Structures are given as C-alpha cells and as structure tokens.
Coordinates of C-alpha atoms and ligand atoms in Angstrom, one line a residue:
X288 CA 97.5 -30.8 263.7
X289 CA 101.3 -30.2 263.0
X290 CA 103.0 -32.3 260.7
X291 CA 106.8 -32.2 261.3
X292 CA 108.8 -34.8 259.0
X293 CA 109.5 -38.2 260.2
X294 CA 112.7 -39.1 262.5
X295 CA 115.9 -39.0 260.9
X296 CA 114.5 -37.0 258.1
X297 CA 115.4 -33.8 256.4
X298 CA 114.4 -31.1 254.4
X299 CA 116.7 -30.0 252.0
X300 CA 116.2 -26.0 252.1
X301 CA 116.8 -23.9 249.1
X302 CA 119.7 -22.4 251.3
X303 CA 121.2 -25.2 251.4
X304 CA 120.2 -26.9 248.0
X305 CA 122.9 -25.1 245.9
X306 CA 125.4 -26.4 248.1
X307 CA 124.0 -29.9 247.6
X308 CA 124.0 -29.3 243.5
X309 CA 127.8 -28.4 243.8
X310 CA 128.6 -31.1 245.9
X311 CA 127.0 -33.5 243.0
X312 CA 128.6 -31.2 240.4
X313 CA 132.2 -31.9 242.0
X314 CA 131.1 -35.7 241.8
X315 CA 129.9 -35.7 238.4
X316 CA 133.1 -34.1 237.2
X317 CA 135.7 -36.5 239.1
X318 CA 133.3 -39.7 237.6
X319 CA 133.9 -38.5 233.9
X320 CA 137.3 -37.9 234.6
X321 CA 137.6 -41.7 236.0
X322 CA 135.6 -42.6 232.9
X323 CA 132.5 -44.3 235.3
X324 CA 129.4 -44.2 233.7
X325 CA 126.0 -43.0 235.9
X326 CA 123.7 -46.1 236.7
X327 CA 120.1 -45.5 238.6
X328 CA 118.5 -48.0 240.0
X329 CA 115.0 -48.2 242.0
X330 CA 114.8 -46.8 245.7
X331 CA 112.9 -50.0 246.4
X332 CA 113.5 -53.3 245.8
X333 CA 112.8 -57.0 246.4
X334 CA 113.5 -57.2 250.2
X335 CA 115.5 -61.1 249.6
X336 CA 118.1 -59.0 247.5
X337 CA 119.6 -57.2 250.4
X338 CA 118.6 -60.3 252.4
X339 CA 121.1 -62.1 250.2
X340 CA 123.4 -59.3 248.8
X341 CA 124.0 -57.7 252.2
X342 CA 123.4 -61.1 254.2
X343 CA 120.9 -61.7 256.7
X344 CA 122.9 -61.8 259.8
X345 CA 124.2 -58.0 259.6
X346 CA 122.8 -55.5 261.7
X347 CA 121.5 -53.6 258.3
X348 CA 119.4 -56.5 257.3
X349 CA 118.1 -57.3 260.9
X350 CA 117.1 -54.2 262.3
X351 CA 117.3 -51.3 260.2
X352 CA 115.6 -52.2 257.0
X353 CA 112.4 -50.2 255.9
X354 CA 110.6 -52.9 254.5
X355 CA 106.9 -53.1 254.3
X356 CA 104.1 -55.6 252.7
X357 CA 102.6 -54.1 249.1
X358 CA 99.6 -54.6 248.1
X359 CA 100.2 -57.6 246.6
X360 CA 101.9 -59.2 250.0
X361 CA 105.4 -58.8 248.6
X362 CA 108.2 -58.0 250.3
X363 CA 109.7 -54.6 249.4
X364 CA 112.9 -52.7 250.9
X365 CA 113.5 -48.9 250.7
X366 CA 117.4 -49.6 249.6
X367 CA 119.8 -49.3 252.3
X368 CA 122.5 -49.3 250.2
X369 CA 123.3 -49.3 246.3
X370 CA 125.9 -52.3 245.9
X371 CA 122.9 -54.8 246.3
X372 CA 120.9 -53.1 242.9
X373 CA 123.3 -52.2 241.1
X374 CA 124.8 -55.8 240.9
X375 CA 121.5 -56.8 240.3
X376 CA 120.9 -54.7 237.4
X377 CA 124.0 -55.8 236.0
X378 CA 122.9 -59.7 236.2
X379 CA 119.5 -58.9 235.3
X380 CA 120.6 -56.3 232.3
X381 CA 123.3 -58.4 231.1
X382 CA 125.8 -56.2 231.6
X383 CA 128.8 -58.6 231.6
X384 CA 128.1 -59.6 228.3
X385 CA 129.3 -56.2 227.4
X386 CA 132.7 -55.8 225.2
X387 CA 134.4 -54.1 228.1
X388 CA 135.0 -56.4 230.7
X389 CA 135.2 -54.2 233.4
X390 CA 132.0 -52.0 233.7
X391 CA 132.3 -48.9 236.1
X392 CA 129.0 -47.2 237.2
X393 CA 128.7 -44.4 240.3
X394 CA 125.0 -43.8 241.8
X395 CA 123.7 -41.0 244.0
X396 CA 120.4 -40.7 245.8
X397 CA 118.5 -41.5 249.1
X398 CA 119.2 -44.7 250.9
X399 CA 117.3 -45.5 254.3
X400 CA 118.3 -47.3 257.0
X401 CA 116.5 -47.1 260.5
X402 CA 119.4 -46.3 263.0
X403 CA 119.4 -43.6 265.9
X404 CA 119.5 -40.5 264.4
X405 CA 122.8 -37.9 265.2
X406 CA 125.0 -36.1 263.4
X407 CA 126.1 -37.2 260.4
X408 CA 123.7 -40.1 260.7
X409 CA 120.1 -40.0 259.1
X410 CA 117.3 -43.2 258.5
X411 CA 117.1 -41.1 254.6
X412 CA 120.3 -40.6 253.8
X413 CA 122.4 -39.9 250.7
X414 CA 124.9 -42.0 249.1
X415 CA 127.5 -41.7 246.2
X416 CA 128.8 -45.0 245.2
X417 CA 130.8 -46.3 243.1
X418 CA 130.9 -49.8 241.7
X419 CA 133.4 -51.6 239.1
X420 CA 132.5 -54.6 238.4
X421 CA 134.7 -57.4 236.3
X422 CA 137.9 -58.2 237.2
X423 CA 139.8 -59.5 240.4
X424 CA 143.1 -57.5 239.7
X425 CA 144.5 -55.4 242.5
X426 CA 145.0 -52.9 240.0
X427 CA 141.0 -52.1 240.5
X428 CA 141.5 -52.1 244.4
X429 CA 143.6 -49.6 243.8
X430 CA 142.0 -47.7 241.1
X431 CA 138.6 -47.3 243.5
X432 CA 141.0 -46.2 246.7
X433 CA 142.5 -43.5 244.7
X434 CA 139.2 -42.7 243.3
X435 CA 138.0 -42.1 246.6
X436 CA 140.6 -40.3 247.9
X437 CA 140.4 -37.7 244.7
X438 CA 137.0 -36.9 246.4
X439 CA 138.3 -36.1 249.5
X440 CA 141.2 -34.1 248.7
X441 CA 138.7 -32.2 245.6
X442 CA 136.5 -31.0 248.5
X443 CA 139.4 -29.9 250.3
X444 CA 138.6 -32.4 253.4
X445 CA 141.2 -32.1 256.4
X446 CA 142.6 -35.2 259.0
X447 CA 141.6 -37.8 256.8
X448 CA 143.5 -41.3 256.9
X449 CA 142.7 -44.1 254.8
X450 CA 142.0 -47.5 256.1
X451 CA 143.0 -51.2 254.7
X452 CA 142.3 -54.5 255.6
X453 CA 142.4 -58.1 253.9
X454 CA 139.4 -60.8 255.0
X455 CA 140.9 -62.6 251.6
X456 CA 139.3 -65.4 249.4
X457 CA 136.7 -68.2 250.7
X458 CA 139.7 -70.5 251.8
X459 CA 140.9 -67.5 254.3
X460 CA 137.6 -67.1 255.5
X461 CA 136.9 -70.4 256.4
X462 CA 139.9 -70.6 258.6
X463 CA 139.3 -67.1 260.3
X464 CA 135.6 -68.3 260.7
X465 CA 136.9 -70.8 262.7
X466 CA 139.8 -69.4 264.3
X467 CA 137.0 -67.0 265.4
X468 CA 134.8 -69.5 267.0
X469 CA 137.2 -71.3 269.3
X470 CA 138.6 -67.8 270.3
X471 CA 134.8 -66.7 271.6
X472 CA 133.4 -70.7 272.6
X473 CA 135.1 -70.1 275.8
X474 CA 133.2 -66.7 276.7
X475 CA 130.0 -67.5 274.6
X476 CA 127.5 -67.0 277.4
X477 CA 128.8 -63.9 278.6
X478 CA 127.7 -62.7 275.5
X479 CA 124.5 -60.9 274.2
X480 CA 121.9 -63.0 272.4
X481 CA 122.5 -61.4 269.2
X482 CA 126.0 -62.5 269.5
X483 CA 125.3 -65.9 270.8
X484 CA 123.1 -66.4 267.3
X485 CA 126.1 -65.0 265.1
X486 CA 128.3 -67.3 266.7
X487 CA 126.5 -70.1 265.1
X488 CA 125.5 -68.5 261.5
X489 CA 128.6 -65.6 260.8
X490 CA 131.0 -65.6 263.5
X491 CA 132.8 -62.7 261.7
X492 CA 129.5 -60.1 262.6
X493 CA 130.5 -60.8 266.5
X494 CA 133.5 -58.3 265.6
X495 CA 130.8 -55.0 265.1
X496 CA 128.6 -55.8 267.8
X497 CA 127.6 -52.4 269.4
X498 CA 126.3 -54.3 272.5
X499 CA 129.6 -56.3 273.5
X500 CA 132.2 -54.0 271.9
X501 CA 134.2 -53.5 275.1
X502 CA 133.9 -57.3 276.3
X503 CA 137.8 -58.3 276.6
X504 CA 137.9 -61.2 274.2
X505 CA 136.8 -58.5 271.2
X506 CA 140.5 -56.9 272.2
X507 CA 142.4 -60.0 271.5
X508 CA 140.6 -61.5 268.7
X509 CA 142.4 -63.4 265.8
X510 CA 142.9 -60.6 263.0
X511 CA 141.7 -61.5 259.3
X512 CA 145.2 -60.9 257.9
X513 CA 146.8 -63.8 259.6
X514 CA 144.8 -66.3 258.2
X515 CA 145.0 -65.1 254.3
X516 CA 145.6 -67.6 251.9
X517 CA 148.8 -67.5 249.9
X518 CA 147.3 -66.0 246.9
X519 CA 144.9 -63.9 248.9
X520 CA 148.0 -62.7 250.8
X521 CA 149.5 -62.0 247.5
X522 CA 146.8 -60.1 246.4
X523 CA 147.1 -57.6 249.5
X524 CA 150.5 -57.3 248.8
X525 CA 150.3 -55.8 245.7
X526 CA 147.6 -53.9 246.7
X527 CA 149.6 -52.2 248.8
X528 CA 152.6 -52.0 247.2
X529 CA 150.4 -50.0 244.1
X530 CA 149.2 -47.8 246.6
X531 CA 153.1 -46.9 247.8
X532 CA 154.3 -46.8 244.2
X533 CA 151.4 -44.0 244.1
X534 CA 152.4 -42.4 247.5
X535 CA 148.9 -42.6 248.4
X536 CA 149.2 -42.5 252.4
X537 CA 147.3 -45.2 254.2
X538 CA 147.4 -47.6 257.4
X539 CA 146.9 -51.2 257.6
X540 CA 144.0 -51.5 260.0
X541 CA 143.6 -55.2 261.2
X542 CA 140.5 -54.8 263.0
X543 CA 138.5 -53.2 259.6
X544 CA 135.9 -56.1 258.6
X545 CA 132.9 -53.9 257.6
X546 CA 129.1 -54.4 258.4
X547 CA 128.2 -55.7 255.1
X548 CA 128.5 -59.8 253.9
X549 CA 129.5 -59.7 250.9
X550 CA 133.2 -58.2 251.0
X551 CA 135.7 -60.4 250.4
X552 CA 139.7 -59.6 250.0
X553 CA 140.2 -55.6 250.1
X554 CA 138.3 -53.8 252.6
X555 CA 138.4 -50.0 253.3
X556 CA 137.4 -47.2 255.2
X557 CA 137.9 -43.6 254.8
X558 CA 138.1 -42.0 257.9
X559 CA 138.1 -38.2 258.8
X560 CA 139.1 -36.0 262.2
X561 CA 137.3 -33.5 261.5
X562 CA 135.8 -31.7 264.4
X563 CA 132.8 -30.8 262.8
X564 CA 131.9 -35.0 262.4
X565 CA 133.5 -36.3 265.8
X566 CA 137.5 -37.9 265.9
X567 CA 137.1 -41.3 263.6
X568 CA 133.8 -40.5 261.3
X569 CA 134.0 -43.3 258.8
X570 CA 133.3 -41.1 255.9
X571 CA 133.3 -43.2 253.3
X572 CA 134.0 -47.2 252.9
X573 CA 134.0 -50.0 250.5
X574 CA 135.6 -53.0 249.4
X575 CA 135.9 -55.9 246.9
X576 CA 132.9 -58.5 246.7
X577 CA 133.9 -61.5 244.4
X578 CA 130.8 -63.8 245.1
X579 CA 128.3 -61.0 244.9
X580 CA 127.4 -61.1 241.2
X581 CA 127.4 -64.8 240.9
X582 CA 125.1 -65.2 244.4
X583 CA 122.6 -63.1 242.3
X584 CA 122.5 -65.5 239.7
X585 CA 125.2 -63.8 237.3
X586 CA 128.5 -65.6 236.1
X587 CA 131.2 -65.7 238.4
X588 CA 132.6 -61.6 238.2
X589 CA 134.0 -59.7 240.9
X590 CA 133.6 -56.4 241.6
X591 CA 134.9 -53.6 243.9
X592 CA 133.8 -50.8 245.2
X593 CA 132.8 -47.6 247.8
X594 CA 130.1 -45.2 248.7
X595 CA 130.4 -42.1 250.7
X596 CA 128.0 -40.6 252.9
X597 CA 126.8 -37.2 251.1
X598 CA 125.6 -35.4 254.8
X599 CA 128.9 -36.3 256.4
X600 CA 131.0 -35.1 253.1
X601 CA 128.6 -31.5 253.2
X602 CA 128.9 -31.1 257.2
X603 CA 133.4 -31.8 257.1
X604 CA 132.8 -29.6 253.9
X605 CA 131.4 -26.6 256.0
X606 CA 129.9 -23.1 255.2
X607 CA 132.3 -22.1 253.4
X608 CA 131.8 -20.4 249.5
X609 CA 128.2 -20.2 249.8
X610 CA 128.2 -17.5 247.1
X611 CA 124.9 -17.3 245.8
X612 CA 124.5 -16.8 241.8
X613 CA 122.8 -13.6 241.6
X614 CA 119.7 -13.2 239.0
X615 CA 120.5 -10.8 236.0
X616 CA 117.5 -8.3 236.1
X617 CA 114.6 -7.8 238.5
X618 CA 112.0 -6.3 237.3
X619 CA 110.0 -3.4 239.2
X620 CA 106.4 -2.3 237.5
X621 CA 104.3 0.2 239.6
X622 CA 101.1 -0.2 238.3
X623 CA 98.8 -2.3 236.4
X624 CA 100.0 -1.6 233.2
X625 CA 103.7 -1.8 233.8
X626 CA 102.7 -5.4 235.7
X627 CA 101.6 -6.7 232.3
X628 CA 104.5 -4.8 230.2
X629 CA 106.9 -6.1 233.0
X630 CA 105.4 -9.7 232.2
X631 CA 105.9 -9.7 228.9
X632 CA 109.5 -8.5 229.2
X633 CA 110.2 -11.1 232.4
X634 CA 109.1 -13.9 229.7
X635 CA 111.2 -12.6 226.7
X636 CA 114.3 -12.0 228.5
X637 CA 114.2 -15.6 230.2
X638 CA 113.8 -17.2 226.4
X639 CA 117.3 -15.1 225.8
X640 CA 119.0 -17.2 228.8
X641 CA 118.9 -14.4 231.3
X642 CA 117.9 -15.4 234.7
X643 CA 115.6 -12.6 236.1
X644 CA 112.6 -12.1 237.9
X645 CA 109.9 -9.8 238.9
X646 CA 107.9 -8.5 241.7
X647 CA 104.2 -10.0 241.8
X648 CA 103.1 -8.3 245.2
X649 CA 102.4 -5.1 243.9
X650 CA 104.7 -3.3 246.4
X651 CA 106.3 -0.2 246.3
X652 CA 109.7 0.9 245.1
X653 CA 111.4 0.5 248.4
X654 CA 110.0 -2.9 249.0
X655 CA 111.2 -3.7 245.3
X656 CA 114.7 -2.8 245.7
X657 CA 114.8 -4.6 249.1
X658 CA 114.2 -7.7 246.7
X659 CA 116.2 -7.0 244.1
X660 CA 119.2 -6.6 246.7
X661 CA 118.4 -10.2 248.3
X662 CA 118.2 -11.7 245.0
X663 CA 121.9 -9.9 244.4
X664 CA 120.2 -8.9 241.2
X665 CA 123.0 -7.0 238.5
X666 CA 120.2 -4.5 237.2
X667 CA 117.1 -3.4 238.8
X668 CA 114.6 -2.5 235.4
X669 CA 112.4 -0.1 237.1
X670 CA 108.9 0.5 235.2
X671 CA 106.4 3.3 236.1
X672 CA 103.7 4.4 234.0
X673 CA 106.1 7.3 232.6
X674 CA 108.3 4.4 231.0
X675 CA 104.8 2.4 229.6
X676 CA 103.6 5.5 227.9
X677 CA 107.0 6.3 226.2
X678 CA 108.2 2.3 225.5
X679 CA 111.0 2.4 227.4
X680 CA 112.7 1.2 230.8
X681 CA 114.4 2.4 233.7
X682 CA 117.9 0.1 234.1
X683 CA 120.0 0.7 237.0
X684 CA 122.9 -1.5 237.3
X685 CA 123.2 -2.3 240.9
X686 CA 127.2 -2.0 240.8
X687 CA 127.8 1.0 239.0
X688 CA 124.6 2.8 240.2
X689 CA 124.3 4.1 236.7
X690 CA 120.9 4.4 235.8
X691 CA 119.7 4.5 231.7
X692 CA 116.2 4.8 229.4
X693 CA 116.3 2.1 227.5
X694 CA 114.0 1.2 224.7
X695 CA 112.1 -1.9 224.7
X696 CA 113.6 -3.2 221.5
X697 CA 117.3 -2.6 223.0
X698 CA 117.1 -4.0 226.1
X699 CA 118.5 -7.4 225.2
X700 CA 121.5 -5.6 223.6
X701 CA 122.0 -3.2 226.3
X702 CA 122.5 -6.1 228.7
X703 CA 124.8 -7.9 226.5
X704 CA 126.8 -4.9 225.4
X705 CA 126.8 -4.3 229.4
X706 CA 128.0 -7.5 230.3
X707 CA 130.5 -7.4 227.2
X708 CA 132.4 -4.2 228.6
X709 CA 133.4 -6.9 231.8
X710 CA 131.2 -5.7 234.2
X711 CA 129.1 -9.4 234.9
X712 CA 128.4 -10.6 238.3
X713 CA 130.1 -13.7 237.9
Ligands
HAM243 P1 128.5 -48.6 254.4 O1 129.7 -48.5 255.1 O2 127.3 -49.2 255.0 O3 128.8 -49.2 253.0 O4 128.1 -47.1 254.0 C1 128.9 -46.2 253.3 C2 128.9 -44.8 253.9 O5 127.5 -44.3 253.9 C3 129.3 -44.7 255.4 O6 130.7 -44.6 255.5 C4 128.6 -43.4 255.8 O7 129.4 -42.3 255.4 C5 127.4 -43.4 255.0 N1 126.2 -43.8 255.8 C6 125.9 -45.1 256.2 N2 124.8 -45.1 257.0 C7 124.5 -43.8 257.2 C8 123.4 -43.1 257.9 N3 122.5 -43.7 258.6 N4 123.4 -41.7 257.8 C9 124.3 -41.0 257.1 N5 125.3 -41.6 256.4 C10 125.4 -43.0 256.4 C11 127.9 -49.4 251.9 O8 126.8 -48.9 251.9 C12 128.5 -50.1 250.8 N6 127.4 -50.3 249.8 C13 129.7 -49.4 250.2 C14 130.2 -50.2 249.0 C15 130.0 -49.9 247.7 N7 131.0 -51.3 249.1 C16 131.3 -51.7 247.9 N8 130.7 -50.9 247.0

C-alpha cells in the first residue's frame, strides 16, 4: 500500500527547511529585541479550554477542532491556536504573581484546525504568537501592532495594510449584541441554521458566517464602533492617536470582529496583496482579551496579543536568497584503507567545528566530485592509497582550483590558515 500524508498536511523538505530555520531565526531576533520571553506549551490540551477560551459558538470550536477520546475517555484537543494555553499556563503557573506586571511570551509550532485545505491554509499549520499579558493600557495595543508590523517589514513583505477595529468593554458589547439582534430578527429565517442558533447564543459570530456572507442585511449591519462605551471609545482613541504619533500607517476597518470569543476592545488584522497569497490574505491578526485570564480561573488581567501564519509569511516571502551554506571539506577515499583514514579524519575535523562530510558509496572520483560540487563544498580532500601510504592528503580548494599535499597533522591548520588569508565561503 502507499501511504501519502493526511489532508492538509506537509512535509517540511530539507530544501525547504533552511528557509523555515531563518524564518524562526528572523523571529527569534525581533522577540529579544522586543524583550518577549519564549513560552511552550503542549500541542494538546483539555478540549473545555478552547471550549471556553475560544468560545463554543465559533466556527474553530464547532467544526474544525481535532479532538479525540484518550484512553482514559478525556477529552483532548490538538491546539488550534496558542492564546487558549498560554493563558492557561500563566493562571496555572502563577505567572501574575511575577514582579513584572506585564509578562510578554511569543510561541511557535504546529496548530491544527480542520478547514479546506488551499493555499496558505493547512489543518497542521504553523503559528508565531505573541502574548502580553497584564495591563489594559493602550500603550500595549500599540506596542503588539508595531511588533507585528516589525515582522512584516523585517521579511521585506510588500502591499500590506494594517487593520483596526474597537468591539470595546462588556457594556459596548452588550449594546452591539443587541443592536445586532433587532437588526437580523426581521430576516432570521432566511437565514442558515447555524446562524439562526448564533442568533440566540453570540449574535456577534452571524457577522463571519461563510454561508450567508452575501445575504443583504450582513451589508448594513450596525458597526461595533458606534456602540463603544465612553471609556472604551477613549481607549481606541488613544490607540490610534499612538499609532499616528508613530506614523505607523493603518485603516480603521469597521467590519473587523475576528473568529475568536475572547477579544474584547482592540482588534486587528494584518492584511497582505501579495499575488503570491490572493488580494486580502489576512496574514496575521490579534487583539486584546481582558476576560480571558480571569475566565480561566486567574485574577482579573488583561492581555493582548497576535499570531501570524508561518506558511503564508514563507509563501509572500518567496524563493528568494535560498543560498545554501556550503560544507567545509568533503572527503574522497578510494579504497578500503583510505575509507577508514578518511573516517577518522571526517570525525576529528567535525570535533574542530568544521562542517564536512564524506563519501560512503565507495564511488569513484568523478561520482565524488559530483558530490562535493552539490554540497558547494570549499575543499575536496582527495585520498588514494598513494596519500595513506605517505600520511598525507590531497586538498583542492574548489575556488582557487589549487591543489596541495598536506600532512595529516596540518590539516587543521592548513584550513584555518586558508580561511585566514579571506578566502571562506561565507
Ligand atoms: P487567527 O486569526 O485564528 O488568530 O489566526 C492567526 C493567523 O494564523 C491567521 O491570520 C493566519 O495567518 C494563520 N492561520 C489560521 N488558520 C490557518 C490555517 N488553517 N492554515 C494556515 N494558516 C492559518 C489566532 O489564532 C489568535 N490566537 C491570535 C491572537 C493571539 N490573538 C491574540 N493573541
């Protein structure tokens, strides 16, 4: 039988895989820059978390979770999303209790949601996130926005606009809940079922229905910002009066409520152009959650925060510099003999920190140097019996063409003192 992987899986080739590591690298670099800390939490948790953190009427929660039984009969969920555990493991850690008040944490790894696979979309997918978690000030909006823009403009991303929205505090929400459900009473059953159900339990998840997107009372809907509270209106304000003091570009998007529960206040959506993903790829999103933390049974901290899509950010980032480190030395024994010499050498000159290699398929020269040339190798270390019997080595620098005898005991120093005179591959 052929195996092929499952649906809306991929393989991660090592063609590919260096790309990935300096994507992460990139990532990595921006996060200690923005002085956010690495948290990792489990790929599977307790399925009531995202039931509660995410909220059971979303679309994530209702159809595309990867949950299963185990063998206990628990519930378990293959994470969706990382919001949901890392607020956990805060609550459960302690992590408020911590002399810094506000605690900033960024994640990367699979997530897995069961949607129709296309481009740019996956059921295992890859997330970085990035959650602070503390304090309601604008001033942390603000500092996640620009956060997330730094990552787009690092990788160099074209045609990307930056989306804002207010749903504000509990008292706006209550209002727009209900502004909502006399706006859609009237047209209720020329809605789906799915919507007729939200109607009753979260009004608000009519707005991303995929079903009755194009009905004409989605068009005229009331919009989240005209019901904000005064100090949730004041909130947004400054929000985006920080963002103009920092000329970071961005439009006002009424319609934005995002898929997910628990936002509340600041909601965003980075959006790219890009050919490559389709006009209006949401390329990375986020948004404040003040009840989040204190839902899960933690005091009553609020938090912000985003996650980009890692395929999306590698496809808008393109082929581009896909220069492949070449190894130092590959090593070429004909014969027995030279095999084990060239073993012995492989094994010494990787515990001196150079990357090399070595042909195992006891091939002849011209197969050899095919090798050495894929693996854009500096020096080819050619070793015939000629070489065994007298203790030396045949280098030939790949660049130069130059070709030297070089005694066993030297050849460390000859590739330093090579590399010294400015001629390294890098
Ligand atoms: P989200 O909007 O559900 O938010 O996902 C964030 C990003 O993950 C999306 O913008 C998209 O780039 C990527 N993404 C989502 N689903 C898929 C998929 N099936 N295949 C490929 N990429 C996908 C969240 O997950 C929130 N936890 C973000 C957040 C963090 N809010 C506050 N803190």
């Amino acid at each position: 039988m052929a195996y092929s992987a499952p649906r809306g899986t991929v393989d991660i080739l090592p063609e590919v895989s260096g790309k990935w590591q300096e994507l992460e690298q990139l990532l990595r670099t921006i996060c200690a820059n923005y002085n956010v800390k690495e948290m990792r939490t489990p790929i599977f948790e307790h399925t009531e978390l995202f039931s509660r953190a995410v909220g059971d009427t979303t679309d994530v929660v209702t159809k595309e979770m990867y949950s299963f039984a185990d063998k206990k009969g628990r519930s378990i969920t293959l994470r969706p999303e990382g919001t949901a555990g890392i607020a956990r493991s805060y609550v459960e850690n302690k992590l408020y209790a911590l002399p810094e008040k506000l605690q900033k944490y960024y994640y990367m790894g699979p997530m897995f949601r069961y949607e129709r696979p296309q481009n740019g979309r996956q059921r295992q997918f890859h997330q970085f996130g990035v959650e602070m978690i503390g304090l309601e000030s604008p001033y942390v909006d603000v500092e996640c926005m620009v956060m997330a823009v730094t990552v787009v403009e690092a990788l160099g991303l074209k045609d990307i606009t930056l989306h804002i929205n207010s749903l504000g505090d509990e008292a706006s929400r209550d209002a727009y809940r209900e502004a909502l459900k006399q706006h859609f009473a009237p047209v209720l059953n020329e809605l789906c079922y799915d919507c007729q159900q939200r109607f009753e339990k979260n009004p608000l998840r009519i707005l991303d229905c995929k079903v009755d997107k194009d009905h004409s009372a989605m068009k005229d809907a009331p919009r989240t910002i005209d019901y904000l509270s005064e100090s949730a209106k004041e909130h947004f304000d400054k929000v985006c009066s920080l963002l103009d003091d920092l000329e970071i570009d961005y439009v006002i998007d009424t319609n934005l409520v995002r898929g997910l529960d628990y936002y509340s206040h600041t909601v965003f959506e980075v959006i790219s152009d890009d050919p490559k993903l389709g006009a209006g790829a949401t390329v990375g999103a986020g948004g404040r959650y003040n009840s989040l933390i204190s839902e899960l049974g933690g005091p009553d901290n609020p938090g912000v925060g985003f996650a980009f899509g890692m395929e999306r950010l590698m496809i808008a980032l393109g082929d581009d510099n896909n220069e492949e480190d070449g190894l130092d030395v590959y090593i070429m024994p004909l014969g027995h003999e030279a095999k084990d010499l060239a073993m012995q050498i492989l094994t010494m000159l990787r515990a001196n920190g150079f990357t090399c290699d070595m042909d195992q398929c006891d091939r002849g020269l011209k197969g050899q140097f095919k090798s050495a040339d894929r693996y854009h190798a500096h020096f080819s270390m050619i070793i015939g019996e000629e070489e065994v019997q007298k203790e030396v080595v045949n280098m030939k620098c790949n660049h130069s063409k130059e070709q030297s005898i070089v005694p066993l005991e030297n050849i460390v120093a000859f590739i330093e003192n090579h590399y010294e005179g400015g001629d390294h591959h890098e």
